[in-house]
């Protein structure tokens, strides 16, 4: 609440809102119930305590309870919680979200119990995949980003653990030699595909964050292991990479979610990945292109008005440089000349960013004045 009051004070001082509007905003935020309020925390502790007690009572007499009673009792619990959710609906959002979260977890417990009672032997991924399918409609009711961060990795890993998913992974590993680079490029393109999407926000926001982290991890993973040996520019992996680049460029060209300047920035990222793929050969070259793409990410985040992300990327890039310095101190090219060249490139890019930003701001002002 203090941060809201401070922000509204700053807005009033800068003439963005009036003092009366500031008071109404603070009053609204003060009266709004939060999932992390004292009431919600106590409610969560109470529900958790009761659940632990029920589990303790049942587990102490577990062997004496027949399988039919276990299954019937579990489904009665599921139906009871479901009816309770239908009763409260959105009238009491804190209670609704708490009970809904409990119900989502109860579904997974039901899958495990049925498998145990009837001695169903199956691979673990099937249970997680089945839970992902059952819980998805409930996640649409929840609309909480937290469950998006939980559900998406579980669904992805369970799907990739399936026989078809393993075949896809094996194909990529054996035929697409620089696999982390492929994964990074694909993650970046998917990130831009959902960047401006407003559909299912509780899933798209976590998906963007996960794709962004996957792109970074794929970019800086195994700089030595995934160097292309006997690289052929007409091999299956190379052709797949070129096709992916062309498809991404085409869809970006057709997209209406980005303006011309934003499209040019994304085209630059596609080109940087292509250059990395074409010239990938040795440790210094790979290291240089990794830093070049990271700098491109910083510039892109700054251009898309995501200054916090740009600062985080700058910290990440600095950490990458320090990691290379301390882990590979013995290589003069990698730590000495390579870092000097990289530092010069970073400084040049910083100057270019400032110049381009100033140019774009002047251009926007001129267009606004012309429209007026």
PDB file of N, CA and C in Angstrom, residues 191-192 212 216 260-270 272 290-315 317 345-361:
ATOM      1  N   UNK A 191       8.491 -16.811 -28.867  1.00  0.00           N
ATOM      2  CA  UNK A 191       8.311 -15.690 -27.946  1.00  0.00           C
ATOM      3  C   UNK A 191       7.688 -14.491 -28.663  1.00  0.00           C
ATOM      4  N   UNK A 192       8.217 -14.143 -29.825  1.00  0.00           N
ATOM      5  CA  UNK A 192       7.656 -13.020 -30.569  1.00  0.00           C
ATOM      6  C   UNK A 192       6.272 -13.350 -31.124  1.00  0.00           C
ATOM      7  N   UNK A 212      11.484 -17.208 -23.099  1.00  0.00           N
ATOM      8  CA  UNK A 212      12.604 -16.275 -23.013  1.00  0.00           C
ATOM      9  C   UNK A 212      13.780 -16.906 -22.271  1.00  0.00           C
ATOM     10  N   UNK A 216      17.637 -18.011 -23.716  1.00  0.00           N
ATOM     11  CA  UNK A 216      18.917 -17.642 -23.102  1.00  0.00           C
ATOM     12  C   UNK A 216      19.741 -18.875 -22.762  1.00  0.00           C
ATOM     13  N   UNK A 260       6.647  -1.384 -38.564  1.00  0.00           N
ATOM     14  CA  UNK A 260       7.798  -1.602 -39.438  1.00  0.00           C
ATOM     15  C   UNK A 260       9.116  -1.576 -38.671  1.00  0.00           C
ATOM     16  N   UNK A 261       9.264  -0.629 -37.753  1.00  0.00           N
ATOM     17  CA  UNK A 261      10.512  -0.541 -36.992  1.00  0.00           C
ATOM     18  C   UNK A 261      10.716  -1.761 -36.100  1.00  0.00           C
ATOM     19  N   UNK A 262       9.628  -2.232 -35.485  1.00  0.00           N
ATOM     20  CA  UNK A 262       9.735  -3.420 -34.630  1.00  0.00           C
ATOM     21  C   UNK A 262      10.083  -4.652 -35.465  1.00  0.00           C
ATOM     22  N   UNK A 263       9.516  -4.735 -36.662  1.00  0.00           N
ATOM     23  CA  UNK A 263       9.840  -5.865 -37.530  1.00  0.00           C
ATOM     24  C   UNK A 263      11.312  -5.848 -37.923  1.00  0.00           C
ATOM     25  N   UNK A 264      11.857  -4.666 -38.168  1.00  0.00           N
ATOM     26  CA  UNK A 264      13.271  -4.570 -38.522  1.00  0.00           C
ATOM     27  C   UNK A 264      14.154  -5.082 -37.379  1.00  0.00           C
ATOM     28  N   UNK A 265      13.763  -4.772 -36.147  1.00  0.00           N
ATOM     29  CA  UNK A 265      14.532  -5.241 -34.991  1.00  0.00           C
ATOM     30  C   UNK A 265      14.525  -6.769 -34.927  1.00  0.00           C
ATOM     31  N   UNK A 266      13.354  -7.372 -35.138  1.00  0.00           N
ATOM     32  CA  UNK A 266      13.263  -8.838 -35.091  1.00  0.00           C
ATOM     33  C   UNK A 266      13.997  -9.459 -36.274  1.00  0.00           C
ATOM     34  N   UNK A 267      13.936  -8.809 -37.444  1.00  0.00           N
ATOM     35  CA  UNK A 267      14.728  -9.294 -38.584  1.00  0.00           C
ATOM     36  C   UNK A 267      16.211  -9.334 -38.234  1.00  0.00           C
ATOM     37  N   UNK A 268      16.670  -8.331 -37.466  1.00  0.00           N
ATOM     38  CA  UNK A 268      18.069  -8.305 -37.037  1.00  0.00           C
ATOM     39  C   UNK A 268      18.418  -9.497 -36.169  1.00  0.00           C
ATOM     40  N   UNK A 269      17.490  -9.913 -35.305  1.00  0.00           N
ATOM     41  CA  UNK A 269      17.735 -11.091 -34.460  1.00  0.00           C
ATOM     42  C   UNK A 269      17.816 -12.352 -35.321  1.00  0.00           C
ATOM     43  N   UNK A 270      16.917 -12.476 -36.285  1.00  0.00           N
ATOM     44  CA  UNK A 270      16.954 -13.638 -37.189  1.00  0.00           C
ATOM     45  C   UNK A 270      18.281 -13.687 -37.930  1.00  0.00           C
ATOM     46  N   UNK A 272      21.143 -12.381 -37.002  1.00  0.00           N
ATOM     47  CA  UNK A 272      22.246 -12.692 -36.086  1.00  0.00           C
ATOM     48  C   UNK A 272      22.332 -14.186 -35.812  1.00  0.00           C
ATOM     49  N   UNK A 290      27.625 -15.346 -29.478  1.00  0.00           N
ATOM     50  CA  UNK A 290      26.733 -15.385 -28.324  1.00  0.00           C
ATOM     51  C   UNK A 290      26.575 -14.005 -27.718  1.00  0.00           C
ATOM     52  N   UNK A 291      27.703 -13.305 -27.526  1.00  0.00           N
ATOM     53  CA  UNK A 291      27.629 -11.949 -26.985  1.00  0.00           C
ATOM     54  C   UNK A 291      26.906 -11.011 -27.955  1.00  0.00           C
ATOM     55  N   UNK A 292      27.139 -11.203 -29.241  1.00  0.00           N
ATOM     56  CA  UNK A 292      26.484 -10.352 -30.239  1.00  0.00           C
ATOM     57  C   UNK A 292      24.965 -10.507 -30.164  1.00  0.00           C
ATOM     58  N   UNK A 293      24.477 -11.740 -30.017  1.00  0.00           N
ATOM     59  CA  UNK A 293      23.029 -11.972 -29.924  1.00  0.00           C
ATOM     60  C   UNK A 293      22.493 -11.442 -28.600  1.00  0.00           C
ATOM     61  N   UNK A 294      23.235 -11.628 -27.512  1.00  0.00           N
ATOM     62  CA  UNK A 294      22.796 -11.094 -26.221  1.00  0.00           C
ATOM     63  C   UNK A 294      22.666  -9.570 -26.271  1.00  0.00           C
ATOM     64  N   UNK A 295      23.614  -8.906 -26.916  1.00  0.00           N
ATOM     65  CA  UNK A 295      23.540  -7.450 -27.076  1.00  0.00           C
ATOM     66  C   UNK A 295      22.319  -7.082 -27.931  1.00  0.00           C
ATOM     67  N   UNK A 296      22.063  -7.901 -28.932  1.00  0.00           N
ATOM     68  CA  UNK A 296      20.868  -7.701 -29.750  1.00  0.00           C
ATOM     69  C   UNK A 296      19.604  -7.808 -28.909  1.00  0.00           C
ATOM     70  N   UNK A 297      19.581  -8.767 -27.976  1.00  0.00           N
ATOM     71  CA  UNK A 297      18.442  -8.913 -27.067  1.00  0.00           C
ATOM     72  C   UNK A 297      18.262  -7.652 -26.213  1.00  0.00           C
ATOM     73  N   UNK A 298      19.381  -7.123 -25.700  1.00  0.00           N
ATOM     74  CA  UNK A 298      19.311  -5.916 -24.866  1.00  0.00           C
ATOM     75  C   UNK A 298      18.725  -4.764 -25.662  1.00  0.00           C
ATOM     76  N   UNK A 299      19.228  -4.583 -26.869  1.00  0.00           N
ATOM     77  CA  UNK A 299      18.733  -3.507 -27.723  1.00  0.00           C
ATOM     78  C   UNK A 299      17.251  -3.697 -28.033  1.00  0.00           C
ATOM     79  N   UNK A 300      16.844  -4.941 -28.314  1.00  0.00           N
ATOM     80  CA  UNK A 300      15.441  -5.225 -28.629  1.00  0.00           C
ATOM     81  C   UNK A 300      14.539  -4.932 -27.439  1.00  0.00           C
ATOM     82  N   UNK A 301      14.961  -5.379 -26.241  1.00  0.00           N
ATOM     83  CA  UNK A 301      14.157  -5.116 -25.038  1.00  0.00           C
ATOM     84  C   UNK A 301      14.015  -3.617 -24.796  1.00  0.00           C
ATOM     85  N   UNK A 302      15.101  -2.879 -24.995  1.00  0.00           N
ATOM     86  CA  UNK A 302      15.057  -1.429 -24.820  1.00  0.00           C
ATOM     87  C   UNK A 302      14.141  -0.790 -25.859  1.00  0.00           C
ATOM     88  N   UNK A 303      14.192  -1.284 -27.076  1.00  0.00           N
ATOM     89  CA  UNK A 303      13.363  -0.733 -28.152  1.00  0.00           C
ATOM     90  C   UNK A 303      11.882  -1.005 -27.902  1.00  0.00           C
ATOM     91  N   UNK A 304      11.564  -2.164 -27.306  1.00  0.00           N
ATOM     92  CA  UNK A 304      10.180  -2.511 -27.013  1.00  0.00           C
ATOM     93  C   UNK A 304       9.717  -1.954 -25.660  1.00  0.00           C
ATOM     94  N   UNK A 305      10.456  -0.969 -25.137  1.00  0.00           N
ATOM     95  CA  UNK A 305      10.101  -0.287 -23.874  1.00  0.00           C
ATOM     96  C   UNK A 305      10.075  -1.232 -22.674  1.00  0.00           C
ATOM     97  N   UNK A 306      10.909  -2.262 -22.717  1.00  0.00           N
ATOM     98  CA  UNK A 306      11.045  -3.175 -21.576  1.00  0.00           C
ATOM     99  C   UNK A 306      12.405  -2.925 -20.933  1.00  0.00           C
ATOM    100  N   UNK A 307      12.522  -1.784 -20.256  1.00  0.00           N
ATOM    101  CA  UNK A 307      13.819  -1.380 -19.712  1.00  0.00           C
ATOM    102  C   UNK A 307      14.288  -2.305 -18.596  1.00  0.00           C
ATOM    103  N   UNK A 308      13.359  -2.810 -17.784  1.00  0.00           N
ATOM    104  CA  UNK A 308      13.747  -3.738 -16.718  1.00  0.00           C
ATOM    105  C   UNK A 308      14.346  -5.014 -17.305  1.00  0.00           C
ATOM    106  N   UNK A 309      13.725  -5.502 -18.367  1.00  0.00           N
ATOM    107  CA  UNK A 309      14.258  -6.706 -19.032  1.00  0.00           C
ATOM    108  C   UNK A 309      15.620  -6.409 -19.629  1.00  0.00           C
ATOM    109  N   UNK A 310      15.782  -5.214 -20.206  1.00  0.00           N
ATOM    110  CA  UNK A 310      17.074  -4.830 -20.781  1.00  0.00           C
ATOM    111  C   UNK A 310      18.160  -4.800 -19.715  1.00  0.00           C
ATOM    112  N   UNK A 311      17.820  -4.277 -18.535  1.00  0.00           N
ATOM    113  CA  UNK A 311      18.812  -4.245 -17.448  1.00  0.00           C
ATOM    114  C   UNK A 311      19.161  -5.654 -16.981  1.00  0.00           C
ATOM    115  N   UNK A 312      18.151  -6.519 -16.878  1.00  0.00           N
ATOM    116  CA  UNK A 312      18.415  -7.903 -16.483  1.00  0.00           C
ATOM    117  C   UNK A 312      19.294  -8.614 -17.513  1.00  0.00           C
ATOM    118  N   UNK A 313      19.029  -8.342 -18.793  1.00  0.00           N
ATOM    119  CA  UNK A 313      19.846  -8.940 -19.843  1.00  0.00           C
ATOM    120  C   UNK A 313      21.274  -8.422 -19.802  1.00  0.00           C
ATOM    121  N   UNK A 314      21.432  -7.142 -19.456  1.00  0.00           N
ATOM    122  CA  UNK A 314      22.775  -6.591 -19.329  1.00  0.00           C
ATOM    123  C   UNK A 314      23.539  -7.280 -18.196  1.00  0.00           C
ATOM    124  N   UNK A 315      22.855  -7.498 -17.068  1.00  0.00           N
ATOM    125  CA  UNK A 315      23.479  -8.216 -15.947  1.00  0.00           C
ATOM    126  C   UNK A 315      23.825  -9.639 -16.357  1.00  0.00           C
ATOM    127  N   UNK A 317      24.484 -10.706 -19.364  1.00  0.00           N
ATOM    128  CA  UNK A 317      25.615 -10.654 -20.298  1.00  0.00           C
ATOM    129  C   UNK A 317      26.935 -10.450 -19.560  1.00  0.00           C
ATOM    130  N   UNK A 345      32.721  -3.910 -29.133  1.00  0.00           N
ATOM    131  CA  UNK A 345      31.438  -4.079 -29.809  1.00  0.00           C
ATOM    132  C   UNK A 345      30.294  -3.616 -28.914  1.00  0.00           C
ATOM    133  N   UNK A 346      30.377  -3.957 -27.619  1.00  0.00           N
ATOM    134  CA  UNK A 346      29.333  -3.544 -26.676  1.00  0.00           C
ATOM    135  C   UNK A 346      29.250  -2.026 -26.598  1.00  0.00           C
ATOM    136  N   UNK A 347      30.412  -1.356 -26.523  1.00  0.00           N
ATOM    137  CA  UNK A 347      30.413   0.113 -26.456  1.00  0.00           C
ATOM    138  C   UNK A 347      29.837   0.718 -27.733  1.00  0.00           C
ATOM    139  N   UNK A 348      30.208   0.162 -28.877  1.00  0.00           N
ATOM    140  CA  UNK A 348      29.668   0.661 -30.143  1.00  0.00           C
ATOM    141  C   UNK A 348      28.156   0.466 -30.190  1.00  0.00           C
ATOM    142  N   UNK A 349      27.697  -0.721 -29.752  1.00  0.00           N
ATOM    143  CA  UNK A 349      26.260  -0.985 -29.748  1.00  0.00           C
ATOM    144  C   UNK A 349      25.525  -0.047 -28.813  1.00  0.00           C
ATOM    145  N   UNK A 350      26.148   0.282 -27.677  1.00  0.00           N
ATOM    146  CA  UNK A 350      25.512   1.211 -26.733  1.00  0.00           C
ATOM    147  C   UNK A 350      25.330   2.583 -27.371  1.00  0.00           C
ATOM    148  N   UNK A 351      26.380   3.053 -28.064  1.00  0.00           N
ATOM    149  CA  UNK A 351      26.284   4.347 -28.751  1.00  0.00           C
ATOM    150  C   UNK A 351      25.235   4.295 -29.847  1.00  0.00           C
ATOM    151  N   UNK A 352      25.205   3.196 -30.589  1.00  0.00           N
ATOM    152  CA  UNK A 352      24.212   3.040 -31.656  1.00  0.00           C
ATOM    153  C   UNK A 352      22.799   3.043 -31.091  1.00  0.00           C
ATOM    154  N   UNK A 353      22.612   2.365 -29.949  1.00  0.00           N
ATOM    155  CA  UNK A 353      21.284   2.337 -29.313  1.00  0.00           C
ATOM    156  C   UNK A 353      20.826   3.741 -28.956  1.00  0.00           C
ATOM    157  N   UNK A 354      21.720   4.528 -28.367  1.00  0.00           N
ATOM    158  CA  UNK A 354      21.368   5.895 -27.971  1.00  0.00           C
ATOM    159  C   UNK A 354      21.030   6.730 -29.191  1.00  0.00           C
ATOM    160  N   UNK A 355      21.832   6.618 -30.253  1.00  0.00           N
ATOM    161  CA  UNK A 355      21.599   7.405 -31.463  1.00  0.00           C
ATOM    162  C   UNK A 355      20.279   7.024 -32.123  1.00  0.00           C
ATOM    163  N   UNK A 356      20.032   5.725 -32.237  1.00  0.00           N
ATOM    164  CA  UNK A 356      18.798   5.267 -32.876  1.00  0.00           C
ATOM    165  C   UNK A 356      17.582   5.670 -32.055  1.00  0.00           C
ATOM    166  N   UNK A 357      17.698   5.539 -30.719  1.00  0.00           N
ATOM    167  CA  UNK A 357      16.588   5.935 -29.854  1.00  0.00           C
ATOM    168  C   UNK A 357      16.262   7.414 -30.024  1.00  0.00           C
ATOM    169  N   UNK A 358      17.298   8.271 -30.059  1.00  0.00           N
ATOM    170  CA  UNK A 358      17.077   9.710 -30.245  1.00  0.00           C
ATOM    171  C   UNK A 358      16.464   9.990 -31.613  1.00  0.00           C
ATOM    172  N   UNK A 359      16.945   9.276 -32.644  1.00  0.00           N
ATOM    173  CA  UNK A 359      16.410   9.468 -33.995  1.00  0.00           C
ATOM    174  C   UNK A 359      14.938   9.086 -34.062  1.00  0.00           C
ATOM    175  N   UNK A 360      14.585   7.925 -33.443  1.00  0.00           N
ATOM    176  CA  UNK A 360      13.193   7.480 -33.471  1.00  0.00           C
ATOM    177  C   UNK A 360      12.281   8.442 -32.718  1.00  0.00           C
ATOM    178  N   UNK A 361      12.768   8.974 -31.581  1.00  0.00           N
ATOM    179  CA  UNK A 361      11.961   9.925 -30.825  1.00  0.00           C
ATOM    180  C   UNK A 361      11.713  11.193 -31.638  1.00  0.00           C
TER     181      UNK A 361
END
